Amino acid sequence: MGGGGSTRRVTFEADENENITVVKGVRLSDSVIDRMKEPSGRQHRGSGAVNDEELKKRIAEELALERARRDSEAQKRRLTQEKMYVRDEFGKLLERDRISSNEHLTRAILRERAATEEERQKAQRFARQLEEKERELKKHDAYYKEQLARLEERVKPFF
């Protein structure tokens, strides 16, 4: 009959007005039933057998269209769900990437701060060492000046 490859059997029964009714195996939507009730330009008012065949064919076509519509809607729903899933996964990936980048950036900032602090402490240590050397040099300078003055005092009588 169409779309889904169904192996379901459909039985038809004619009522007293020569209308076809589905007795077993198929559920029809209101829109399909309304379309089947619409007058068709192809209907023959002559023989009942031709009319039955035409109606069976029309019902089969309507069922195939309805099944195709349901399949299409199901496919659209699946596609929408897949899009949402992909969007969520991309969102999760982007979030993990952002977190990872922030962690790397934080680590780099902390390393730079530690290096800066180390450099500051090193500069302070060198400044203290320099001050100590200057004090030591001043002591030596004073000592040598004192020694020079003593030597000049001792040498004065000879000149």
Coordinates of C-alpha atoms in Angstrom, one line a residue:
M1 CA 0.0 0.0 0.0
G2 CA 2.8 2.5 0.6
G3 CA 5.4 4.0 3.0
G4 CA 6.0 1.7 5.9
G5 CA 5.9 -1.7 4.2
S6 CA 3.1 -2.8 6.5
T7 CA 1.8 -6.4 6.1
R8 CA -1.5 -5.6 7.8
R9 CA -4.7 -6.9 6.1
V10 CA -7.6 -4.5 5.6
T11 CA -11.1 -5.8 5.1
F12 CA -13.9 -3.8 3.6
E13 CA -17.6 -4.2 4.0
A14 CA -20.4 -2.5 2.0
D15 CA -23.3 -1.1 3.8
E16 CA -26.9 -0.7 2.5
N17 CA -26.0 2.7 0.9
E18 CA -23.1 1.1 -1.0
N19 CA -20.6 3.0 1.1
I20 CA -17.4 1.3 2.0
T21 CA -16.5 1.0 5.7
V22 CA -13.2 -0.2 7.1
V23 CA -14.0 -3.1 9.3
K24 CA -10.7 -4.2 10.6
G25 CA -7.0 -3.2 10.6
V26 CA -6.8 0.5 10.0
R27 CA -7.4 3.7 11.9
L28 CA -8.2 6.7 9.8
S29 CA -7.8 10.3 10.9
D30 CA -10.7 12.8 10.6
S31 CA -9.0 14.6 7.7
V32 CA -8.7 11.3 5.7
I33 CA -12.4 10.5 6.4
D34 CA -13.4 14.0 5.3
R35 CA -11.4 13.8 2.1
M36 CA -13.0 10.4 1.3
K37 CA -16.5 11.9 1.8
E38 CA -15.8 14.7 -0.7
P39 CA -17.4 14.1 -4.1
S40 CA -15.0 13.2 -6.8
G41 CA -15.3 14.0 -10.5
R42 CA -14.1 10.4 -11.3
Q43 CA -16.9 8.6 -9.6
H44 CA -19.3 6.5 -11.6
R45 CA -22.9 6.1 -10.4
G46 CA -23.3 3.0 -12.5
S47 CA -22.0 -0.3 -11.1
G48 CA -21.2 -0.9 -7.5
A49 CA -18.1 -3.0 -8.2
V50 CA -16.3 -0.3 -10.1
N51 CA -17.2 2.1 -7.3
D52 CA -16.0 -0.3 -4.7
E53 CA -12.7 -0.7 -6.5
E54 CA -12.3 3.0 -6.9
L55 CA -13.1 3.6 -3.3
K56 CA -10.6 0.8 -2.2
K57 CA -8.0 2.4 -4.4
R58 CA -8.8 5.9 -3.0
I59 CA -8.6 4.5 0.5
A60 CA -5.3 2.9 -0.2
E61 CA -4.0 6.1 -1.6
E62 CA -5.3 8.1 1.4
L63 CA -3.7 5.6 3.8
A64 CA -0.4 5.8 1.9
L65 CA -0.6 9.6 2.1
E66 CA -1.4 9.5 5.8
R67 CA 1.4 7.1 6.5
A68 CA 3.8 9.2 4.5
R69 CA 2.7 12.3 6.5
R70 CA 3.2 10.5 9.8
D71 CA 6.6 9.2 8.7
S72 CA 7.5 12.7 7.6
E73 CA 6.4 14.2 10.9
A74 CA 8.3 11.5 12.8
Q75 CA 11.4 12.2 10.8
K76 CA 11.0 16.0 11.5
R77 CA 10.7 15.3 15.2
R78 CA 13.8 13.1 15.1
L79 CA 15.7 15.7 13.1
T80 CA 14.6 18.4 15.6
Q81 CA 15.7 16.2 18.5
E82 CA 19.1 15.5 16.8
K83 CA 19.6 19.2 16.2
M84 CA 18.9 19.9 19.9
Y85 CA 21.2 17.1 20.9
V86 CA 24.0 18.4 18.7
R87 CA 23.4 21.9 19.9
D88 CA 23.6 20.7 23.5
E89 CA 26.8 18.7 22.8
F90 CA 28.4 21.8 21.1
G91 CA 27.3 23.9 24.1
K92 CA 28.9 21.4 26.5
L93 CA 32.1 21.3 24.4
L94 CA 32.3 25.1 24.3
E95 CA 31.7 25.2 28.0
R96 CA 34.5 22.7 28.7
D97 CA 36.8 24.5 26.3
R98 CA 36.0 27.8 28.1
I99 CA 36.6 26.3 31.5
S100 CA 39.9 24.8 30.3
S101 CA 41.0 28.1 28.8
N102 CA 40.2 29.9 32.0
E103 CA 42.1 27.3 34.0
H104 CA 45.2 27.7 31.7
L105 CA 44.9 31.5 31.9
T106 CA 44.6 31.3 35.7
R107 CA 47.6 29.1 35.9
A108 CA 49.6 31.4 33.6
I109 CA 48.6 34.4 35.7
L110 CA 49.6 32.7 38.9
R111 CA 53.0 31.6 37.4
E112 CA 53.6 35.2 36.3
R113 CA 52.7 36.6 39.7
A114 CA 55.0 34.0 41.4
A115 CA 57.8 35.0 38.9
T116 CA 57.2 38.7 39.6
E117 CA 57.3 38.1 43.3
E118 CA 60.5 36.1 43.0
E119 CA 62.1 38.9 41.0
R120 CA 61.0 41.5 43.6
Q121 CA 62.5 39.5 46.4
K122 CA 65.7 39.0 44.4
A123 CA 65.9 42.7 43.8
Q124 CA 65.4 43.4 47.5
R125 CA 68.1 40.9 48.4
F126 CA 70.5 42.5 45.9
A127 CA 69.7 46.0 47.3
R128 CA 70.5 44.8 50.8
Q129 CA 73.7 43.2 49.6
L130 CA 74.6 46.4 47.8
E131 CA 73.9 48.5 50.9
E132 CA 76.1 46.1 53.0
K133 CA 78.9 46.4 50.4
E134 CA 78.7 50.2 50.5
R135 CA 78.8 50.2 54.3
E136 CA 81.8 47.9 54.2
L137 CA 83.5 50.1 51.6
K138 CA 82.9 53.2 53.7
K139 CA 84.4 51.4 56.7
H140 CA 87.4 50.4 54.5
D141 CA 87.6 54.0 53.2
A142 CA 87.6 55.4 56.7
Y143 CA 90.1 52.9 57.9
Y144 CA 92.5 53.6 54.9
K145 CA 92.1 57.4 55.4
E146 CA 92.9 56.9 59.1
Q147 CA 95.9 54.8 58.2
L148 CA 97.0 57.4 55.6
A149 CA 96.7 60.2 58.2
R150 CA 98.9 58.2 60.7
L151 CA 101.5 57.5 58.0
E152 CA 101.5 61.2 57.1
E153 CA 102.0 62.1 60.7
R154 CA 104.9 59.7 61.0
V155 CA 106.5 60.9 57.8
K156 CA 106.2 64.6 58.6
P157 CA 109.3 64.8 60.7
F158 CA 111.4 63.4 57.9
F159 CA 110.4 65.9 55.4

